[in-house]
Amino acid sequence: MAREPIIIMEDVHKHFGHVHALRGVSVQVYPGEVVVVLGPSGSGKSTLLFCINHLHTIDSGHIVVDGIPVDRAQNINKVRAEVGMVFQLFNLFPHLTALENIVLAQKVVRKRKSRDAEEIARDLLAKVGIPEKADSYPSQLSGGQQQRVAIARALAMQPKIMLFDEPTSALDPEMIKEVLDVMLDLAREGMTMVVVSHEMGFARAAADRMIFMDDGMVVEEATPEDLYNNPQHERTKLFLSKILP
Amino acid sequence: MAIPWENIPWWGIIILIVGVIVGYSVLTNSYYLDALYFIFDLPWNKQALGKSDVGENGGWVVTARPALRAGTYTLYGAYLDESEEIVGRSDVYTIAVPRGAPEVEVEPITTPSDTSVQVQTTTPTIAGIAPEGVDSVVLYDDFSSQPLRIARRMWIARGVFLTIRVTLLSFVGAMVLGLIFGLMRVSSRSPDLTINLGWRLLAGLGVIILILVVVPEWRNLTSALLVAVVVEALMFLLPAMPYTISTLYVEVVRGVPMLVIILYMGFAVTPALRNASEGQVDLQGLPAAIIALSFGYGAYLAEVYRAGIESIPKGQTEAARSLGMSYFQSMRYVILPQAIRVVMPPLGNDFIAMLKDSSLISVIALPEVLQSGRLWISRNFRAFEGFNSVALVYLVMTLLLSLLVRFIERKSALPGR
């Protein structure tokens, strides 16, 4: 693609105390691309995600999101408003209803009026398939429903990029499909997505590119087909043999 | 009414028996009643304005002292016999004191009336004839029909209501102090001192110049250098300041007994301030007590708030910040609303503890429950009834508060908990 990448990570290093979580990671993501990151636990895939929206600071290297250098941004909150994030444990605000969860950041960050924010919220709830749960509290929702509300909450900010940190790993099997369907729709609509996930079905259906990480480094990058059928590195083959049936 | 005999817990029966014994002794032993009357600073619905002996022909004259404020008053005379027991009352004299009335002697009002009579003074005189057997007459101002006055009277009462007043005001103060220092303690223990260092050192320069402008004596090389070093050092350490200052406050204040803090406030700080401000700033009595209690308990509440805030899962902050909310926004809309619910049981606990610690303010001569009790004992020479009444009053207050705290906890619990 001849366009400019919307996310550029160059030689990023990140330490947590003695642990070298990211060792010189360089990644580029183009607008509209769906990139799936996989790898064993501790490989740094979640850390990668958290560095993109500066929830973790980096020790060296550059990260540029939508043209703005993230580690030296004047107003990091503005950058974060353009990058939506969906977490493994949903992280819905338990003291607010589903609707209020989706409306809060719209009013407080985007300064939208209550009525507009609510309308957008209800539309999004319908889009993710649970319009009737608008006035339910998170504790009254199933895991799959909570995650869909979380996706709606992130989408309400109309971000340019959506980050997903193992969105279905904490869900019961029957609920995984409903969340993946929402993510598939999003991918088809052209949203730029970076997804950390083990869901191969989703990767094959939606990913433009897959990145395999191990031990803080990018080991291999390829299209889903190439990665499955023709993995280049031993570590990739080893990992795939463990997770594929 | 069906009594579920199988479901009454054994401790309920014990409490019932103890309650009956206590109730019986309190209600039949008139000393208890007298002590409680004194501690509650009853009555709240009337106020004595003056006393007069009854003359040979039964006549009595009472002038209201101190001066009355503008308003309508329902006055009557209570007839007392030789042993000061109330044996009757006169008819009602309704008077109105207009605004701006002077404090002068006027002709006494001798005819009772139900419609108000204007008097042109703030110290009116009432006179009447008392029946046989009446030795003296006390003039009372009856405001039992004016709830606002009753409330105000209760608010400034000695004993129980002073205790409640001090505890309420001090707790509010402690909550504010606790929140401020608690938030300061949540900030990073070892922050990055290099962030924005340039700006801070520059700001330090501005502070140095300001100091040199305000204090001309320091405009020589050695003093200016000293000032510069101190200011820039402080500026460098600024990110670590919130944690350091708040830790200092919490550890020092928690390490000093409450009694010492109260004595310090009452006998060291208050006189010093009074001298330094030449009588303008006088914290004698209530203000000193409230400041001392707020200051002392603020340290404990700071830790309660910090624990509450830190108990909220990190994911909540991550989610809030990832949506673009600032630190203050995430605190205000996401973290603090959840932390408040976590923090309420320990806060309620500390409120009950403060209620009992309020007895310590008796050492700076405030007539709260304990002090009122001791005052009563010194006049009536009955220590058991006196101290038992004091203990009873504290017990009833704390039990009621415990029930209230539990009620509030249940009401504010998140749905699904």
PDB file of C-alpha atoms in Angstrom, chain B residues 248-380:
ATOM      1  CA  LEU B 248       5.477  12.766  56.941  1.00  0.00           C
ATOM      2  CA  TYR B 249       2.032  13.943  58.000  1.00  0.00           C
ATOM      3  CA  VAL B 250       0.555  10.472  58.315  1.00  0.00           C
ATOM      4  CA  GLU B 251       3.434   8.869  60.203  1.00  0.00           C
ATOM      5  CA  VAL B 252       4.033  11.761  62.595  1.00  0.00           C
ATOM      6  CA  VAL B 253       0.405  12.427  63.434  1.00  0.00           C
ATOM      7  CA  ARG B 254      -0.443   8.755  63.829  1.00  0.00           C
ATOM      8  CA  GLY B 255       2.504   8.378  66.169  1.00  0.00           C
ATOM      9  CA  VAL B 256       1.303  11.036  68.609  1.00  0.00           C
ATOM     10  CA  PRO B 257      -1.556  10.194  70.986  1.00  0.00           C
ATOM     11  CA  MET B 258      -4.806  12.024  70.320  1.00  0.00           C
ATOM     12  CA  LEU B 259      -4.761  13.436  73.836  1.00  0.00           C
ATOM     13  CA  VAL B 260      -1.374  15.024  73.229  1.00  0.00           C
ATOM     14  CA  ILE B 261      -2.574  16.562  69.972  1.00  0.00           C
ATOM     15  CA  ILE B 262      -5.597  18.065  71.710  1.00  0.00           C
ATOM     16  CA  LEU B 263      -3.540  19.431  74.613  1.00  0.00           C
ATOM     17  CA  TYR B 264      -0.984  20.792  72.158  1.00  0.00           C
ATOM     18  CA  MET B 265      -3.706  22.569  70.216  1.00  0.00           C
ATOM     19  CA  GLY B 266      -5.439  23.900  73.280  1.00  0.00           C
ATOM     20  CA  PHE B 267      -2.504  24.954  75.450  1.00  0.00           C
ATOM     21  CA  ALA B 268       0.323  25.597  73.025  1.00  0.00           C
ATOM     22  CA  VAL B 269      -1.015  26.638  69.644  1.00  0.00           C
ATOM     23  CA  THR B 270      -4.088  28.584  70.755  1.00  0.00           C
ATOM     24  CA  PRO B 271      -2.297  30.918  73.190  1.00  0.00           C
ATOM     25  CA  ALA B 272       0.596  31.381  70.748  1.00  0.00           C
ATOM     26  CA  LEU B 273      -1.776  32.391  67.951  1.00  0.00           C
ATOM     27  CA  ARG B 274      -3.642  34.678  70.267  1.00  0.00           C
ATOM     28  CA  ASN B 275      -0.430  36.448  71.255  1.00  0.00           C
ATOM     29  CA  ALA B 276       0.945  36.638  67.750  1.00  0.00           C
ATOM     30  CA  SER B 277      -2.260  38.096  66.343  1.00  0.00           C
ATOM     31  CA  GLU B 278      -2.868  40.297  69.418  1.00  0.00           C
ATOM     32  CA  GLY B 279      -6.167  38.768  70.252  1.00  0.00           C
ATOM     33  CA  GLN B 280      -7.583  38.670  66.726  1.00  0.00           C
ATOM     34  CA  VAL B 281      -7.247  34.942  66.199  1.00  0.00           C
ATOM     35  CA  ASP B 282      -8.759  33.248  69.228  1.00  0.00           C
ATOM     36  CA  LEU B 283      -9.264  29.518  68.788  1.00  0.00           C
ATOM     37  CA  GLN B 284     -10.259  28.979  72.398  1.00  0.00           C
ATOM     38  CA  GLY B 285     -12.683  26.131  72.991  1.00  0.00           C
ATOM     39  CA  LEU B 286     -14.635  24.672  70.096  1.00  0.00           C
ATOM     40  CA  PRO B 287     -12.417  25.731  67.149  1.00  0.00           C
ATOM     41  CA  ALA B 288      -9.306  24.322  68.845  1.00  0.00           C
ATOM     42  CA  ALA B 289     -11.068  21.023  69.522  1.00  0.00           C
ATOM     43  CA  ILE B 290     -12.335  20.723  65.965  1.00  0.00           C
ATOM     44  CA  ILE B 291      -8.954  21.550  64.451  1.00  0.00           C
ATOM     45  CA  ALA B 292      -7.190  19.084  66.741  1.00  0.00           C
ATOM     46  CA  LEU B 293      -9.613  16.229  66.018  1.00  0.00           C
ATOM     47  CA  SER B 294      -9.653  16.916  62.262  1.00  0.00           C
ATOM     48  CA  PHE B 295      -5.886  17.074  62.124  1.00  0.00           C
ATOM     49  CA  GLY B 296      -5.419  13.923  64.156  1.00  0.00           C
ATOM     50  CA  TYR B 297      -7.988  11.805  62.375  1.00  0.00           C
ATOM     51  CA  GLY B 298      -7.088  13.150  58.937  1.00  0.00           C
ATOM     52  CA  ALA B 299      -3.935  11.058  59.136  1.00  0.00           C
ATOM     53  CA  TYR B 300      -5.902   7.848  59.654  1.00  0.00           C
ATOM     54  CA  LEU B 301      -8.426   8.710  56.985  1.00  0.00           C
ATOM     55  CA  ALA B 302      -5.636   9.449  54.516  1.00  0.00           C
ATOM     56  CA  GLU B 303      -4.521   5.850  54.779  1.00  0.00           C
ATOM     57  CA  VAL B 304      -8.103   4.631  54.473  1.00  0.00           C
ATOM     58  CA  TYR B 305      -8.577   6.639  51.274  1.00  0.00           C
ATOM     59  CA  ARG B 306      -5.261   5.435  49.874  1.00  0.00           C
ATOM     60  CA  ALA B 307      -6.135   1.806  50.533  1.00  0.00           C
ATOM     61  CA  GLY B 308      -9.531   2.349  48.946  1.00  0.00           C
ATOM     62  CA  ILE B 309      -8.125   3.961  45.835  1.00  0.00           C
ATOM     63  CA  GLU B 310      -5.390   1.362  45.467  1.00  0.00           C
ATOM     64  CA  SER B 311      -7.931  -1.435  45.844  1.00  0.00           C
ATOM     65  CA  ILE B 312      -9.597  -0.428  42.586  1.00  0.00           C
ATOM     66  CA  PRO B 313      -8.153  -2.730  39.916  1.00  0.00           C
ATOM     67  CA  LYS B 314      -5.537  -1.163  37.674  1.00  0.00           C
ATOM     68  CA  GLY B 315      -7.621  -2.161  34.673  1.00  0.00           C
ATOM     69  CA  GLN B 316     -10.140   0.533  35.559  1.00  0.00           C
ATOM     70  CA  THR B 317      -7.516   3.250  35.266  1.00  0.00           C
ATOM     71  CA  GLU B 318      -6.185   1.633  32.094  1.00  0.00           C
ATOM     72  CA  ALA B 319      -9.626   1.616  30.528  1.00  0.00           C
ATOM     73  CA  ALA B 320     -10.369   5.186  31.544  1.00  0.00           C
ATOM     74  CA  ARG B 321      -7.011   6.531  30.315  1.00  0.00           C
ATOM     75  CA  SER B 322      -7.229   4.508  27.074  1.00  0.00           C
ATOM     76  CA  LEU B 323     -10.478   6.329  26.318  1.00  0.00           C
ATOM     77  CA  GLY B 324      -8.590   9.599  26.513  1.00  0.00           C
ATOM     78  CA  MET B 325      -9.587  10.715  30.023  1.00  0.00           C
ATOM     79  CA  SER B 326      -7.071  12.759  31.961  1.00  0.00           C
ATOM     80  CA  TYR B 327      -5.797  11.735  35.398  1.00  0.00           C
ATOM     81  CA  PHE B 328      -8.321  13.976  37.120  1.00  0.00           C
ATOM     82  CA  GLN B 329     -11.185  12.827  34.927  1.00  0.00           C
ATOM     83  CA  SER B 330     -10.427   9.177  35.512  1.00  0.00           C
ATOM     84  CA  MET B 331     -10.207   9.850  39.248  1.00  0.00           C
ATOM     85  CA  ARG B 332     -13.417  11.791  39.365  1.00  0.00           C
ATOM     86  CA  TYR B 333     -15.670   9.650  37.176  1.00  0.00           C
ATOM     87  CA  VAL B 334     -14.201   6.163  37.516  1.00  0.00           C
ATOM     88  CA  ILE B 335     -11.884   5.601  40.471  1.00  0.00           C
ATOM     89  CA  LEU B 336     -13.252   7.765  43.269  1.00  0.00           C
ATOM     90  CA  PRO B 337     -16.920   6.746  42.817  1.00  0.00           C
ATOM     91  CA  GLN B 338     -15.842   3.131  43.242  1.00  0.00           C
ATOM     92  CA  ALA B 339     -13.377   3.898  46.000  1.00  0.00           C
ATOM     93  CA  ILE B 340     -16.038   5.685  48.037  1.00  0.00           C
ATOM     94  CA  ARG B 341     -18.072   2.502  48.317  1.00  0.00           C
ATOM     95  CA  VAL B 342     -15.028   0.523  49.404  1.00  0.00           C
ATOM     96  CA  VAL B 343     -14.034   3.150  51.907  1.00  0.00           C
ATOM     97  CA  MET B 344     -17.359   3.586  53.662  1.00  0.00           C
ATOM     98  CA  PRO B 345     -17.169   0.810  56.269  1.00  0.00           C
ATOM     99  CA  PRO B 346     -13.776   1.955  57.605  1.00  0.00           C
ATOM    100  CA  LEU B 347     -14.934   5.586  57.490  1.00  0.00           C
ATOM    101  CA  GLY B 348     -18.016   4.717  59.509  1.00  0.00           C
ATOM    102  CA  ASN B 349     -15.771   2.876  61.918  1.00  0.00           C
ATOM    103  CA  ASP B 350     -13.507   5.893  62.308  1.00  0.00           C
ATOM    104  CA  PHE B 351     -16.502   8.154  62.848  1.00  0.00           C
ATOM    105  CA  ILE B 352     -17.622   5.998  65.757  1.00  0.00           C
ATOM    106  CA  ALA B 353     -14.072   5.994  67.102  1.00  0.00           C
ATOM    107  CA  MET B 354     -13.936   9.779  66.841  1.00  0.00           C
ATOM    108  CA  LEU B 355     -17.198  10.058  68.741  1.00  0.00           C
ATOM    109  CA  LYS B 356     -15.582   8.324  71.679  1.00  0.00           C
ATOM    110  CA  ASP B 357     -12.295  10.202  71.304  1.00  0.00           C
ATOM    111  CA  SER B 358     -14.281  13.427  71.515  1.00  0.00           C
ATOM    112  CA  SER B 359     -14.373  12.777  75.247  1.00  0.00           C
ATOM    113  CA  LEU B 360     -10.700  13.811  75.211  1.00  0.00           C
ATOM    114  CA  ILE B 361     -11.590  17.402  74.432  1.00  0.00           C
ATOM    115  CA  SER B 362     -12.778  17.703  78.006  1.00  0.00           C
ATOM    116  CA  VAL B 363      -9.154  18.469  78.858  1.00  0.00           C
ATOM    117  CA  ILE B 364      -9.459  21.803  77.105  1.00  0.00           C
ATOM    118  CA  ALA B 365     -12.509  22.641  79.193  1.00  0.00           C
ATOM    119  CA  LEU B 366     -15.257  21.875  76.715  1.00  0.00           C
ATOM    120  CA  PRO B 367     -18.552  20.758  78.291  1.00  0.00           C
ATOM    121  CA  GLU B 368     -19.090  17.663  76.196  1.00  0.00           C
ATOM    122  CA  VAL B 369     -20.633  14.443  77.517  1.00  0.00           C
ATOM    123  CA  LEU B 370     -17.799  13.373  79.823  1.00  0.00           C
ATOM    124  CA  GLN B 371     -17.217  16.854  81.140  1.00  0.00           C
ATOM    125  CA  SER B 372     -20.929  17.399  81.727  1.00  0.00           C
ATOM    126  CA  GLY B 373     -21.013  14.116  83.585  1.00  0.00           C
ATOM    127  CA  ARG B 374     -18.116  15.088  85.804  1.00  0.00           C
ATOM    128  CA  LEU B 375     -19.687  18.475  86.428  1.00  0.00           C
ATOM    129  CA  TRP B 376     -22.883  16.783  87.552  1.00  0.00           C
ATOM    130  CA  ILE B 377     -20.907  14.408  89.772  1.00  0.00           C
ATOM    131  CA  SER B 378     -19.105  17.306  91.417  1.00  0.00           C
ATOM    132  CA  ARG B 379     -22.449  18.874  92.285  1.00  0.00           C
ATOM    133  CA  ASN B 380     -24.316  15.751  93.353  1.00  0.00           C
TER     134      ASN B 380
END
